[in-house]
Amino acid sequence: MIRCLLAFTLLFAPVARPALAGNAAPAAALATAQGEDLLQAAYATCLSLGGAGNQATEAFRAAGWDVETDDEAGFSEIAGPEEIYALTWSDGGYCLVQSETIGSDRAAALLSAVIAAGGQTSVEETGEDGCLSFDLQNDGLRAEVTSSGNDPTCTSADTSGVSFMWAQTD
């Protein structure tokens, strides 16, 4: 486990600096990781690039994931390997990663590791709908953990969804 966390920390380090690395580092992790590491790479991509316009979408695309963009609606649906899916808003501010094979409790633990590996701090809260939420203290970002699907529940043993939402300013 420690070796895996160390490897992921090294993998995540360039992702935490998107302004310096562009989309190459997230795309490399998304293209090469497997299993839980792949899900963590998707979380790291949303965490570091999801609030910056189409950068997260382009990182998924560069990694070879299937991207279908609806320009009129302003979002992209993304299908990756191992039954992992993503949804991004074209203008940034929202990024969702869903797994059809990893439950919500495990997803929360994996997300927590990604946040820590990125050197960020978060506070675990219960959202308005009663689901586990991580409030990232430095970024105006909240990540909520649920099941996957169109009508998610707060917990699922079989599926998960992590929604990354940035505070919108007018």
Coordinates of N, CA and C in Angstrom, one line a residue:
M1 N 0.8 -1.2 0.0 CA 0.0 0.0 0.0 C 0.9 1.3 0.0
I2 N 1.9 1.3 0.8 CA 2.8 2.4 0.9 C 3.5 2.6 -0.5
R3 N 4.0 1.5 -1.0 CA 4.6 1.6 -2.4 C 3.6 2.2 -3.4
C4 N 2.4 1.7 -3.3 CA 1.4 2.2 -4.3 C 1.1 3.7 -4.1
L5 N 1.0 4.1 -2.8 CA 0.7 5.5 -2.5 C 1.9 6.4 -2.9
L6 N 3.2 5.9 -2.7 CA 4.4 6.6 -3.1 C 4.4 6.8 -4.6
A7 N 4.1 5.7 -5.3 CA 4.1 5.7 -6.8 C 3.0 6.7 -7.3
F8 N 1.8 6.7 -6.6 CA 0.8 7.6 -7.0 C 1.2 9.0 -6.7
T9 N 1.8 9.3 -5.6 CA 2.3 10.6 -5.2 C 3.2 11.1 -6.3
L10 N 4.1 10.3 -6.7 CA 5.1 10.7 -7.8 C 4.3 10.9 -9.1
L11 N 3.3 10.1 -9.4 CA 2.5 10.3 -10.6 C 1.7 11.6 -10.5
F12 N 1.2 11.9 -9.3 CA 0.3 13.0 -9.2 C 1.1 14.4 -9.1
A13 N 2.3 14.3 -8.7 CA 3.1 15.6 -8.5 C 3.0 16.5 -9.7
P14 N 3.3 16.0 -11.0 CA 3.2 16.9 -12.1 C 1.8 17.3 -12.4
V15 N 0.8 16.6 -12.0 CA -0.6 16.9 -12.3 C -1.0 18.1 -11.4
A16 N -0.4 18.2 -10.3 CA -0.8 19.3 -9.4 C -0.4 20.7 -9.9
R17 N 0.4 20.7 -11.0 CA 0.9 22.0 -11.5 C 0.5 22.1 -13.0
P18 N -0.8 22.2 -13.3 CA -1.2 22.2 -14.6 C -0.7 23.4 -15.4
A19 N -0.5 24.6 -14.8 CA 0.0 25.7 -15.5 C 1.4 25.5 -16.1
L20 N 2.2 24.7 -15.4 CA 3.5 24.4 -15.9 C 3.5 23.2 -16.8
A21 N 2.7 22.2 -16.6 CA 2.8 21.0 -17.3 C 1.8 20.9 -18.5
G22 N 0.8 21.7 -18.5 CA -0.3 21.6 -19.5 C -1.1 20.4 -19.3
N23 N -1.6 19.8 -20.4 CA -2.4 18.6 -20.2 C -1.6 17.3 -20.4
A24 N -0.3 17.4 -20.6 CA 0.5 16.2 -20.9 C 0.5 15.3 -19.7
A25 N 0.8 15.8 -18.5 CA 0.9 14.9 -17.3 C -0.4 14.2 -17.0
P26 N -1.5 14.9 -16.9 CA -2.8 14.2 -16.7 C -3.1 13.1 -17.7
A27 N -2.8 13.5 -19.0 CA -3.1 12.5 -20.1 C -2.2 11.3 -19.9
A28 N -1.0 11.5 -19.5 CA -0.1 10.3 -19.4 C -0.6 9.4 -18.3
A29 N -1.0 9.9 -17.2 CA -1.5 9.1 -16.1 C -2.8 8.4 -16.5
L30 N -3.7 9.1 -17.2 CA -5.0 8.6 -17.7 C -4.8 7.5 -18.7
A31 N -3.7 7.6 -19.5 CA -3.4 6.6 -20.5 C -2.7 5.3 -20.0
T32 N -2.0 5.4 -18.9 CA -1.2 4.3 -18.5 C -1.7 3.6 -17.2
A33 N -2.4 4.3 -16.3 CA -2.8 3.7 -15.1 C -3.9 2.6 -15.3
Q34 N -4.0 1.8 -14.2 CA -5.1 0.7 -14.3 C -5.7 0.6 -12.9
G35 N -6.9 0.0 -12.9 CA -7.6 -0.2 -11.6 C -7.8 1.0 -10.8
E36 N -7.6 0.9 -9.5 CA -7.9 2.1 -8.6 C -7.0 3.3 -9.0
D37 N -5.7 3.0 -9.5 CA -4.9 4.1 -9.9 C -5.4 4.9 -11.1
L38 N -6.2 4.2 -11.9 CA -6.8 4.9 -13.1 C -7.9 5.8 -12.5
L39 N -8.7 5.3 -11.6 CA -9.8 6.1 -11.0 C -9.1 7.3 -10.3
Q40 N -8.0 7.1 -9.6 CA -7.4 8.2 -8.9 C -6.8 9.2 -10.0
A41 N -6.3 8.7 -11.1 CA -5.8 9.6 -12.1 C -6.9 10.5 -12.7
A42 N -8.1 9.9 -12.8 CA -9.3 10.7 -13.3 C -9.7 11.7 -12.3
Y43 N -9.6 11.4 -11.0 CA -9.9 12.3 -9.9 C -8.9 13.5 -10.0
A44 N -7.6 13.1 -10.1 CA -6.6 14.1 -10.1 C -6.7 15.0 -11.3
T45 N -7.2 14.5 -12.4 CA -7.4 15.3 -13.6 C -8.5 16.3 -13.3
C46 N -9.6 15.9 -12.8 CA -10.7 16.8 -12.4 C -10.3 17.8 -11.4
L47 N -9.6 17.4 -10.4 CA -9.1 18.2 -9.3 C -8.2 19.3 -9.8
S48 N -7.3 19.0 -10.7 CA -6.3 20.0 -11.2 C -6.8 20.8 -12.4
L49 N -7.6 20.2 -13.2 CA -8.0 20.9 -14.5 C -9.5 21.2 -14.7
G50 N -10.3 20.6 -13.8 CA -11.7 20.7 -14.1 C -12.3 22.1 -14.0
G51 N -11.7 23.0 -13.3 CA -12.2 24.3 -13.1 C -11.7 25.3 -14.2
A52 N -10.9 24.7 -15.2 CA -10.2 25.6 -16.1 C -10.7 25.3 -17.6
G53 N -11.9 25.7 -17.8 CA -12.5 25.5 -19.2 C -12.4 24.1 -19.7
N54 N -12.0 23.9 -20.9 CA -11.9 22.5 -21.5 C -10.7 21.7 -21.2
Q55 N -9.8 22.2 -20.3 CA -8.5 21.5 -20.1 C -8.7 20.1 -19.6
A56 N -9.6 19.8 -18.7 CA -9.9 18.4 -18.3 C -10.3 17.6 -19.4
T57 N -11.3 18.1 -20.2 CA -11.8 17.4 -21.4 C -10.6 17.0 -22.3
E58 N -9.8 18.0 -22.6 CA -8.7 17.7 -23.5 C -7.7 16.7 -22.9
A59 N -7.5 16.7 -21.6 CA -6.6 15.7 -21.0 C -7.1 14.3 -21.2
F60 N -8.4 14.2 -21.0 CA -9.1 12.8 -21.2 C -8.9 12.5 -22.7
R61 N -9.2 13.4 -23.6 CA -9.1 13.1 -25.0 C -7.7 12.7 -25.4
A62 N -6.7 13.5 -24.9 CA -5.3 13.2 -25.2 C -4.8 11.8 -24.7
A63 N -5.5 11.3 -23.6 CA -5.2 10.0 -23.1 C -5.9 8.8 -23.9
G64 N -6.7 9.2 -24.9 CA -7.3 8.2 -25.7 C -8.7 7.8 -25.3
W65 N -9.3 8.5 -24.3 CA -10.7 8.3 -23.9 C -11.6 8.8 -24.9
D66 N -12.8 8.2 -25.1 CA -13.8 8.6 -26.0 C -14.5 9.8 -25.5
V67 N -14.5 10.9 -26.3 CA -15.1 12.2 -25.8 C -16.2 12.5 -26.9
E68 N -17.4 12.8 -26.4 CA -18.5 13.3 -27.2 C -18.9 14.6 -26.6
T69 N -18.7 15.7 -27.4 CA -19.0 17.0 -26.9 C -20.3 17.5 -27.5
D70 N -21.1 18.1 -26.7 CA -22.3 18.7 -27.1 C -22.1 20.2 -26.9
D71 N -21.7 20.9 -28.0 CA -21.3 22.3 -27.9 C -22.5 23.2 -27.5
E72 N -23.7 22.8 -28.0 CA -24.9 23.6 -27.7 C -25.3 23.5 -26.2
A73 N -25.2 22.3 -25.6 CA -25.5 22.1 -24.2 C -24.3 22.5 -23.3
G74 N -23.1 22.5 -23.9 CA -21.9 23.0 -23.1 C -21.3 21.9 -22.2
F75 N -21.4 20.7 -22.6 CA -20.7 19.6 -21.8 C -20.1 18.6 -22.7
S76 N -19.3 17.7 -22.1 CA -18.7 16.6 -22.8 C -18.9 15.3 -22.0
E77 N -19.3 14.3 -22.6 CA -19.5 12.9 -22.0 C -18.2 12.2 -22.4
I78 N -17.6 11.5 -21.4 CA -16.3 10.9 -21.7 C -16.4 9.5 -21.2
A79 N -15.9 8.5 -22.0 CA -15.9 7.1 -21.7 C -14.5 6.6 -21.7
G80 N -14.0 6.1 -20.6 CA -12.7 5.6 -20.4 C -12.7 4.1 -20.3
P81 N -11.5 3.5 -20.0 CA -11.4 2.1 -19.8 C -12.0 1.7 -18.4
E82 N -12.2 0.4 -18.2 CA -12.5 -0.2 -17.0 C -13.8 0.4 -16.4
E83 N -14.8 0.7 -17.2 CA -16.1 1.2 -16.8 C -16.0 2.5 -16.0
I84 N -15.1 3.4 -16.4 CA -15.0 4.7 -15.8 C -15.4 5.7 -16.8
Y85 N -16.3 6.6 -16.3 CA -16.8 7.7 -17.2 C -16.6 9.0 -16.5
A86 N -16.7 10.1 -17.4 CA -16.5 11.4 -16.9 C -17.5 12.3 -17.6
L87 N -17.8 13.4 -17.0 CA -18.7 14.5 -17.6 C -18.0 15.8 -17.2
T88 N -17.8 16.7 -18.2 CA -17.2 18.0 -17.9 C -18.0 19.1 -18.5
W89 N -18.0 20.2 -17.9 CA -18.7 21.4 -18.5 C -17.6 22.1 -19.3
S90 N -18.0 22.6 -20.5 CA -17.1 23.2 -21.4 C -16.5 24.5 -20.8
D91 N -17.2 25.2 -20.0 CA -16.6 26.4 -19.4 C -15.9 26.2 -18.1
G92 N -15.7 24.9 -17.7 CA -15.1 24.6 -16.4 C -16.2 24.7 -15.3
G93 N -15.7 24.5 -14.1 CA -16.6 24.6 -12.9 C -17.3 23.4 -12.5
Y94 N -17.3 22.3 -13.3 CA -17.9 21.0 -13.0 C -17.2 19.9 -13.7
C95 N -16.9 18.9 -12.9 CA -16.3 17.7 -13.5 C -16.7 16.5 -12.7
L96 N -17.2 15.5 -13.3 CA -17.8 14.3 -12.7 C -17.0 13.0 -13.1
V97 N -16.6 12.2 -12.2 CA -16.0 10.9 -12.5 C -16.9 9.8 -11.9
Q98 N -17.3 8.8 -12.7 CA -18.1 7.7 -12.2 C -17.4 6.4 -12.5
S99 N -17.5 5.5 -11.5 CA -17.1 4.1 -11.7 C -18.2 3.2 -11.5
E100 N -18.3 2.2 -12.4 CA -19.3 1.2 -12.4 C -18.9 0.0 -11.6
T101 N -17.6 0.0 -11.1 CA -17.1 -1.2 -10.4 C -16.5 -0.9 -9.0
I102 N -16.4 0.3 -8.6 CA -15.9 0.7 -7.3 C -16.9 1.5 -6.5
G103 N -17.2 1.0 -5.3 CA -18.3 1.6 -4.5 C -17.9 2.9 -3.9
S104 N -18.9 3.6 -3.4 CA -18.7 5.0 -2.9 C -17.8 5.1 -1.7
D105 N -17.8 4.1 -0.8 CA -16.9 4.2 0.4 C -15.4 4.1 -0.1
R106 N -15.1 3.2 -1.0 CA -13.8 3.1 -1.5 C -13.4 4.3 -2.3
A107 N -14.3 4.9 -3.1 CA -14.1 6.1 -3.9 C -13.7 7.2 -3.0
A108 N -14.4 7.3 -1.8 CA -14.1 8.4 -0.9 C -12.7 8.3 -0.4
A109 N -12.3 7.1 0.0 CA -10.9 6.8 0.4 C -9.9 7.2 -0.6
L110 N -10.2 6.8 -1.9 CA -9.2 7.1 -3.0 C -9.2 8.6 -3.3
L111 N -10.3 9.3 -3.2 CA -10.3 10.7 -3.4 C -9.5 11.4 -2.3
S112 N -9.7 11.0 -1.1 CA -9.0 11.5 0.1 C -7.4 11.4 -0.2
A113 N -7.0 10.3 -0.7 CA -5.6 10.1 -1.0 C -5.1 11.0 -2.1
V114 N -5.9 11.2 -3.1 CA -5.6 12.2 -4.2 C -5.4 13.6 -3.6
I115 N -6.3 14.0 -2.8 CA -6.3 15.3 -2.2 C -5.0 15.5 -1.4
A116 N -4.7 14.5 -0.5 CA -3.5 14.6 0.3 C -2.2 14.5 -0.6
A117 N -2.2 13.7 -1.6 CA -1.0 13.6 -2.5 C -0.8 14.9 -3.2
G118 N -1.8 15.7 -3.4 CA -1.7 17.0 -4.1 C -1.3 18.1 -3.2
G119 N -1.1 17.8 -1.9 CA -0.7 18.8 -0.9 C -1.8 19.7 -0.5
Q120 N -3.1 19.3 -0.7 CA -4.2 20.2 -0.4 C -4.8 19.7 0.9
T121 N -5.6 20.5 1.5 CA -6.3 20.2 2.7 C -7.8 20.3 2.4
S122 N -8.6 19.4 3.1 CA -10.0 19.4 2.9 C -10.7 19.1 4.2
V123 N -11.9 19.5 4.3 CA -12.8 19.2 5.5 C -13.9 18.3 5.0
E124 N -14.1 17.2 5.6 CA -15.2 16.3 5.3 C -16.5 16.9 5.9
E125 N -17.5 17.0 5.1 CA -18.8 17.5 5.5 C -19.9 16.6 5.0
T126 N -21.1 16.9 5.5 CA -22.3 16.3 4.9 C -23.0 17.3 4.1
G127 N -23.2 17.1 2.8 CA -23.8 18.0 1.9 C -25.3 18.2 2.2
E128 N -25.9 19.1 1.5 CA -27.3 19.4 1.6 C -28.2 18.1 1.5
D129 N -27.8 17.2 0.6 CA -28.5 16.0 0.3 C -28.1 14.9 1.2
G130 N -27.2 15.1 2.2 CA -26.8 14.1 3.1 C -25.6 13.3 2.7
C131 N -25.0 13.6 1.6 CA -23.9 12.8 1.1 C -22.6 13.4 1.5
L132 N -21.6 12.5 1.6 CA -20.2 12.9 2.0 C -19.7 13.9 1.0
S133 N -19.1 15.0 1.5 CA -18.6 16.0 0.7 C -17.2 16.4 1.2
F134 N -16.3 16.8 0.4 CA -15.0 17.3 0.7 C -14.9 18.7 0.3
D135 N -14.7 19.6 1.3 CA -14.5 21.1 1.0 C -13.1 21.3 1.0
L136 N -12.5 21.6 -0.2 CA -11.1 21.9 -0.3 C -10.9 23.4 0.1
Q137 N -10.1 23.6 1.1 CA -9.9 24.9 1.7 C -9.3 26.0 0.8
N138 N -8.5 25.6 -0.1 CA -7.8 26.7 -0.9 C -8.4 27.0 -2.2
D139 N -9.3 26.3 -2.7 CA -9.7 26.4 -4.1 C -11.2 26.8 -4.3
G140 N -12.0 27.0 -3.3 CA -13.4 27.2 -3.5 C -14.1 26.0 -4.2
L141 N -13.5 24.8 -3.9 CA -13.9 23.6 -4.6 C -14.5 22.6 -3.6
R142 N -15.6 22.0 -4.0 CA -16.2 21.0 -3.2 C -16.3 19.7 -4.1
A143 N -16.0 18.6 -3.5 CA -16.2 17.3 -4.2 C -17.1 16.4 -3.4
E144 N -18.2 16.0 -4.0 CA -19.2 15.2 -3.4 C -19.2 13.7 -3.9
V145 N -19.3 12.8 -3.0 CA -19.2 11.4 -3.3 C -20.6 10.8 -3.2
T146 N -21.0 10.1 -4.3 CA -22.3 9.4 -4.4 C -22.1 8.1 -5.1
S147 N -23.3 7.5 -5.5 CA -23.2 6.4 -6.4 C -23.2 7.0 -7.8
S148 N -23.1 6.1 -8.8 CA -23.1 6.6 -10.2 C -24.6 6.6 -10.6
G149 N -24.8 7.1 -11.8 CA -26.2 7.0 -12.4 C -26.9 8.4 -12.4
N150 N -28.0 8.4 -13.1 CA -28.8 9.6 -13.2 C -29.5 10.1 -11.9
D151 N -29.8 9.1 -11.1 CA -30.4 9.4 -9.8 C -29.5 8.8 -8.7
P152 N -28.4 9.5 -8.4 CA -27.5 8.9 -7.4 C -28.0 8.9 -6.0
T153 N -27.5 7.9 -5.3 CA -27.8 7.8 -3.8 C -26.5 8.1 -3.1
C154 N -26.5 8.4 -1.9 CA -25.3 8.8 -1.1 C -24.3 7.6 -1.1
T155 N -24.7 6.4 -1.0 CA -23.8 5.3 -0.9 C -24.2 4.1 -1.8
S156 N -23.2 3.4 -2.2 CA -23.4 2.2 -3.0 C -22.2 1.3 -2.9
A157 N -22.4 0.1 -2.7 CA -21.3 -0.9 -2.6 C -20.7 -1.2 -3.9
D158 N -21.4 -0.9 -5.0 CA -21.0 -1.3 -6.3 C -20.5 -0.2 -7.3
T159 N -21.0 1.0 -7.1 CA -20.7 2.1 -8.0 C -20.4 3.3 -7.3
S160 N -19.8 4.3 -8.0 CA -19.5 5.6 -7.3 C -19.5 6.7 -8.3
G161 N -19.7 7.9 -7.8 CA -19.6 9.1 -8.6 C -19.0 10.2 -7.7
V162 N -18.0 10.9 -8.2 CA -17.4 12.0 -7.5 C -17.6 13.3 -8.4
S163 N -18.4 14.2 -7.8 CA -18.7 15.5 -8.5 C -17.8 16.6 -8.0
F164 N -17.0 17.2 -8.8 CA -16.1 18.3 -8.4 C -16.8 19.6 -8.9
M165 N -17.1 20.5 -7.9 CA -17.8 21.7 -8.2 C -17.1 22.9 -7.6
W166 N -16.8 23.9 -8.5 CA -16.1 25.1 -8.1 C -17.2 26.2 -7.8
A167 N -16.9 27.0 -6.8 CA -17.7 28.1 -6.5 C -17.8 29.0 -7.7
Q168 N -19.0 29.4 -8.0 CA -19.3 30.3 -9.2 C -19.3 31.7 -8.7
T169 N -18.6 32.6 -9.3 CA -18.7 34.0 -9.0 C -19.3 34.8 -10.1
D170 N -20.1 35.8 -9.8 CA -20.8 36.6 -10.8 C -20.0 37.8 -11.1

